[in-house]
Short mmCIF file of C-alpha atoms in Angstrom, two decimals:
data_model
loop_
_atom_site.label_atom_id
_atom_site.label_comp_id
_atom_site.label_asym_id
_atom_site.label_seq_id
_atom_site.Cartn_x
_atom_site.Cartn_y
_atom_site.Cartn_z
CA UNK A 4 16.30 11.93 7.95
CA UNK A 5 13.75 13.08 10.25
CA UNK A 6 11.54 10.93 12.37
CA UNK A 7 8.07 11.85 13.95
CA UNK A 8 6.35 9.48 16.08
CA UNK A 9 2.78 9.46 17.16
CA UNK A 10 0.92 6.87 20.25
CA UNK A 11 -2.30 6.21 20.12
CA UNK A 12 -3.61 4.86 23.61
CA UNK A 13 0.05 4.31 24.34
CA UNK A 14 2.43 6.41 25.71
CA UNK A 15 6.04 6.55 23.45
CA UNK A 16 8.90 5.55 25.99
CA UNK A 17 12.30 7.22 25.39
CA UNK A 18 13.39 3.46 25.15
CA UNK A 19 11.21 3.15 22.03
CA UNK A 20 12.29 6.11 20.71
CA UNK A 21 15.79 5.47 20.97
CA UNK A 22 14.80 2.15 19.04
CA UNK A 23 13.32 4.17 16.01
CA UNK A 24 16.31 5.96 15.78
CA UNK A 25 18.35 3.11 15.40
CA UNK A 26 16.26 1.67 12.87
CA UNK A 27 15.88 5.30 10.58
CA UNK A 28 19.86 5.18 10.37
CA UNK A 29 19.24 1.20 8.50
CA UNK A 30 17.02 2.55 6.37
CA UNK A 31 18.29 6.10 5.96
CA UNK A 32 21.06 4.08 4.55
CA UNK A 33 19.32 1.78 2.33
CA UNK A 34 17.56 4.67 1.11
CA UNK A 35 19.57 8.16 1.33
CA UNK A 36 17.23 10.01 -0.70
CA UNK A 37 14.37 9.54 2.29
CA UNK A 38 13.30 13.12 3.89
CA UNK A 39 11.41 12.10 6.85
CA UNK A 40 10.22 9.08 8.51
CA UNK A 41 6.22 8.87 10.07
CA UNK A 42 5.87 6.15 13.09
CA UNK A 43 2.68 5.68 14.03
CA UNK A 44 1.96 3.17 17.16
CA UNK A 45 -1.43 2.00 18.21
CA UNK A 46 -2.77 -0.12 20.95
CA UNK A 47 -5.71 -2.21 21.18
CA UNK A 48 -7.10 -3.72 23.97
CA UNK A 49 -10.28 -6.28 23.05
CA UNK A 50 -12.88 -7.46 25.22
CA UNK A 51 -14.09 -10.97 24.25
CA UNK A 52 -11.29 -12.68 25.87
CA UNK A 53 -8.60 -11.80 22.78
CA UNK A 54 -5.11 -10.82 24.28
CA UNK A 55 -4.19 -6.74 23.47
CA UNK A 56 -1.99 -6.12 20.76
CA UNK A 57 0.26 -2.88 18.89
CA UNK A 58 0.12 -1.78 15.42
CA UNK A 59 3.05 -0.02 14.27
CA UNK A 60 2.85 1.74 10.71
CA UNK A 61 5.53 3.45 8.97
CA UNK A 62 5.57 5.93 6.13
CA UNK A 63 8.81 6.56 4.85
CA UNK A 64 8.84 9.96 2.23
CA UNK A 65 11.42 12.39 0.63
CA UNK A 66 11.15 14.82 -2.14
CA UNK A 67 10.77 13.62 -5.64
CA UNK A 68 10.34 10.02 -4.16
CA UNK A 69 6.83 7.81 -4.03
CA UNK A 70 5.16 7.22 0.01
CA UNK A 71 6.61 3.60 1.43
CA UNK A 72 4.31 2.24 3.97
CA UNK A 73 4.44 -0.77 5.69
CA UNK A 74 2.64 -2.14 8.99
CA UNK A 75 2.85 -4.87 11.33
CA UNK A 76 0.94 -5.95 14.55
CA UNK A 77 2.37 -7.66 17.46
CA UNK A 78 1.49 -8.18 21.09
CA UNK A 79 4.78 -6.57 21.82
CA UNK A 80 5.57 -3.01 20.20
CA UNK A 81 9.02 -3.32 19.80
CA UNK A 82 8.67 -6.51 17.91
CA UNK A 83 5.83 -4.87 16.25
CA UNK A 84 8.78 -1.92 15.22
CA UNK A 85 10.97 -4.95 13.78
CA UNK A 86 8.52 -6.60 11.36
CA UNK A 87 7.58 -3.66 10.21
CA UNK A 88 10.72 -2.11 9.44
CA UNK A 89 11.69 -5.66 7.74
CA UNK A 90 8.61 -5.26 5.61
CA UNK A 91 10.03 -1.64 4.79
CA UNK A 92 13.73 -1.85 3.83
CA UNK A 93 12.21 -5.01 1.91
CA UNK A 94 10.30 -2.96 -0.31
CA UNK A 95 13.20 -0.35 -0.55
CA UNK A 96 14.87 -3.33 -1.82
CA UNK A 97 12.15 -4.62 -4.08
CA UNK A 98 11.80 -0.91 -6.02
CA UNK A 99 15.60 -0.43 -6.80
CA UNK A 100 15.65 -4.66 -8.26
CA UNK A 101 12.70 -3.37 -10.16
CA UNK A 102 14.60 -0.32 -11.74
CA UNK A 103 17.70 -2.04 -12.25
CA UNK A 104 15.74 -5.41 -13.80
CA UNK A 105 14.25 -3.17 -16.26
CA UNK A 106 17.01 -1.11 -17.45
CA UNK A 107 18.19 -4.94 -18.48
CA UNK A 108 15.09 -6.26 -19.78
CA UNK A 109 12.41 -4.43 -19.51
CA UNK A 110 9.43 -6.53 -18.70
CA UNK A 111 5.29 -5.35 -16.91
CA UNK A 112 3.92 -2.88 -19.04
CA UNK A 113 5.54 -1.72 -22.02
CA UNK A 114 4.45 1.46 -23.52
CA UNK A 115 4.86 1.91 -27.81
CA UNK A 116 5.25 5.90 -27.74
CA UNK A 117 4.98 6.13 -31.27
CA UNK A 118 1.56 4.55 -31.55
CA UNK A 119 0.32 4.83 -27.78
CA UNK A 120 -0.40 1.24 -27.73
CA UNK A 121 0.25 -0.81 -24.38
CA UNK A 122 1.49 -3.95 -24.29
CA UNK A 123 2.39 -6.82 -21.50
CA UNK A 124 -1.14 -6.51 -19.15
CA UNK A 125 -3.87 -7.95 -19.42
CA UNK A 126 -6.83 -5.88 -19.32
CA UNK A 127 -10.25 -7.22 -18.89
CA UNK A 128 -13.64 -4.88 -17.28
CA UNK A 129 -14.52 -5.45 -13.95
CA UNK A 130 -17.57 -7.77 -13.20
CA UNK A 131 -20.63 -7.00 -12.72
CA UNK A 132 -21.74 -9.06 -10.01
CA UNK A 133 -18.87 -7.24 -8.18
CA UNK A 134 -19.68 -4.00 -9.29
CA UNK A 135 -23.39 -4.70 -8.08
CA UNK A 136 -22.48 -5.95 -5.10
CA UNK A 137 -20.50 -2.82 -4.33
CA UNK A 138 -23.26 -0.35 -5.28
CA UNK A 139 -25.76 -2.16 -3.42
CA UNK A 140 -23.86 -2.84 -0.12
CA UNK A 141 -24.86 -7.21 -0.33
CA UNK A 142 -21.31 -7.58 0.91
CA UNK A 143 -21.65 -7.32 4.72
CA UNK A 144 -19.14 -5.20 6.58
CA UNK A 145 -18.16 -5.50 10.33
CA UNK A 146 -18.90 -2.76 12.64
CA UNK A 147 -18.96 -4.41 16.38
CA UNK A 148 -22.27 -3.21 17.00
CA UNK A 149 -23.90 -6.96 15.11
CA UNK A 150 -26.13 -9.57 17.09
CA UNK A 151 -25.07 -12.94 17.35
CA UNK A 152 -27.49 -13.77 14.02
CA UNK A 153 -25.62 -11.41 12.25
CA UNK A 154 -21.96 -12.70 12.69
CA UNK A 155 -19.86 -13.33 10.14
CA UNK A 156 -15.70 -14.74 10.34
CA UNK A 157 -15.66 -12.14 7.28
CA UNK A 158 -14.17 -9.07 8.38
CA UNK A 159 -13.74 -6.25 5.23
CA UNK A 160 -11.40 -3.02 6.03
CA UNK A 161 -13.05 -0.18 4.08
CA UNK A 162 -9.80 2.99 3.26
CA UNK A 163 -10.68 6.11 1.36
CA UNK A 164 -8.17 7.71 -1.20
CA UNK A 165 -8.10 10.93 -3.02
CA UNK A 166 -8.54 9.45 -6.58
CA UNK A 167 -4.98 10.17 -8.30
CA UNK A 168 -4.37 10.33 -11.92
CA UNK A 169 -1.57 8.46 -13.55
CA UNK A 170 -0.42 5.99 -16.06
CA UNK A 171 0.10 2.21 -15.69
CA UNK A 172 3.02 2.30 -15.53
CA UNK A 173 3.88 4.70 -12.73
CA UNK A 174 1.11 2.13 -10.92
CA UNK A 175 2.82 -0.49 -11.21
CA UNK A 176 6.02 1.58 -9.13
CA UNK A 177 3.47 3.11 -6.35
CA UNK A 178 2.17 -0.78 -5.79
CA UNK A 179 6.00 -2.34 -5.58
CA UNK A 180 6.54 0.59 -3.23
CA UNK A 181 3.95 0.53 -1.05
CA UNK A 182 3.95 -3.14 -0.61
CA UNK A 183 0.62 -4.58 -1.94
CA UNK A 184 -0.69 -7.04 -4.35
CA UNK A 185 -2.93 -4.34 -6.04
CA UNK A 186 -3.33 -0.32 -6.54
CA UNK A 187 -6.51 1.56 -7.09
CA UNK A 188 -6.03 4.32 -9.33
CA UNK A 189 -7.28 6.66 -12.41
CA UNK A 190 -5.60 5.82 -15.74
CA UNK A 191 -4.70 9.39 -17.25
CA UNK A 192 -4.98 8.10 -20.87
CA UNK A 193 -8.20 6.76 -20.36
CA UNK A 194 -9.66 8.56 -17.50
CA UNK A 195 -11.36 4.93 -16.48
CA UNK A 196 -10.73 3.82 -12.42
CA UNK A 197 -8.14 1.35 -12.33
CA UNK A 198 -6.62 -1.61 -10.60
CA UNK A 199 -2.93 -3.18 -11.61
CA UNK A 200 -1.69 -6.02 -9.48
CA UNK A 201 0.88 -8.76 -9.71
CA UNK A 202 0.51 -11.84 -11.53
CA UNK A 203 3.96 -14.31 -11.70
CA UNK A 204 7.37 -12.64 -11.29
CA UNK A 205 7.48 -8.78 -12.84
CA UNK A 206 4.39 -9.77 -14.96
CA UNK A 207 1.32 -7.45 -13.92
CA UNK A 208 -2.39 -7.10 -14.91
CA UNK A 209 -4.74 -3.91 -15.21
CA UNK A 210 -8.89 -4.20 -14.62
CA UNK A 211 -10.52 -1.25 -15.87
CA UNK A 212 -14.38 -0.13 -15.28
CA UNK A 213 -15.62 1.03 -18.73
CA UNK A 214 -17.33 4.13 -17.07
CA UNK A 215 -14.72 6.86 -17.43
CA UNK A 216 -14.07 9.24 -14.46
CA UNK A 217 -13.96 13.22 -14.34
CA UNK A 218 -10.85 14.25 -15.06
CA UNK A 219 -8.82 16.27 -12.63
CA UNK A 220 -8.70 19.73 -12.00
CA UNK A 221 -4.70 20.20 -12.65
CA UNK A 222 -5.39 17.76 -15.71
CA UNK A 223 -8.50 19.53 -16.96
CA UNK A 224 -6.77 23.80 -16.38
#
């Protein structure tokens, strides 16, 4: 497996480097099928008084496999390196339980292929407060530049995604993989943007906006 490691505002030591390589051959292991390995360390240092810390993300890939990320922030990078790599090879772990749970008993999202109905979610439409909220930008977002009137302890991280087409189910295997709670995404039987996330146990929810979205060029050719 290969590695590739990136510093930003922090130079990459051959100590820490010789570090990663230890920890690629625990997960390599875990997970043989894994191509390459991304390792991505940055440092902050703050100016209100708030000691520096080191975010190390890692994005584990291979062909015919779904992205792994995890992430982890310590004051120290190699400790930084150890959660995150924990938070990894736990989500290895996590995906192959999955598959092997629901070759036994299948349980989530349950798909009747001869009518198309789906059972085992709940699915609901989003709000519309939220959805108002959203489109009219009343939730307030920190940017560093705001006055002391304008302070709030609310801090929102704003990511942008390629929307990606695909079915509940294989939504429910990018969020166990990736780590999270939830996963934005475009149903491809409905065309409608998408959220599934994790209820009790294996048991999983959908939200769904009612306003469908334009389908994608290699689904639409």
């Amino acid at each position: 497996m290969e590695t590739s490691i990136v510093g930003v505002g922090v130079s990459v030591s051959d100590r820490f480097r010789g570090v990663v390589g230890e920890k690629a051959t625990r997960i390599e292991n875990l997970a043989p099928r894994a191509q390459q390995m991304d390792v991505k360390v940055t440092h902050r240092a703050y100016h209100n008084g708030r000691m520096e810390d080191s975010t190390v993300e890692l994005t584990l890939s291979g062909k015919g496999l779904p992205v792994v990320r995890a992430e982890a922030v310590d004051g120290d990078k190699f400790t930084a390196l150890d959660l995150a790599v924990d938070k990894l090879t736990e989500q290895v772990r996590r995906a192959k339980e999955k598959r092997v749970d629901a070759r036994r008993r299948p349980r989530g999202a349950v798909l009747d292929k001869g009518t198309g109905a789906l059972s085992g979610v709940d699915l609901q439409p989003a709000s519309a407060d939220v959805l108002r909220a959203v489109a009219t930008g009343e939730i307030p977002l920190i940017t560093g530049e705001e006055t002391e009137e304008d302070y709030t302890p609310v801090v929102i991280r704003t990511k942008r995604f390629e929307p990606e087409w695909m079915t509940v189910e294989d939504a429910v295997d990018r969020m166990e993989l990736v780590g999270h709670d939830f996963f934005l995404f475009i149903d491809a039987r409905t065309d409608h943007p998408s959220v599934v996330y994790r209820r009790k146990g294996w048991d999983y929810g959908v939200i769904s906006l009612t306003t469908a979205a334009p389908p994608s060029a290699e689904l639409a050719s």
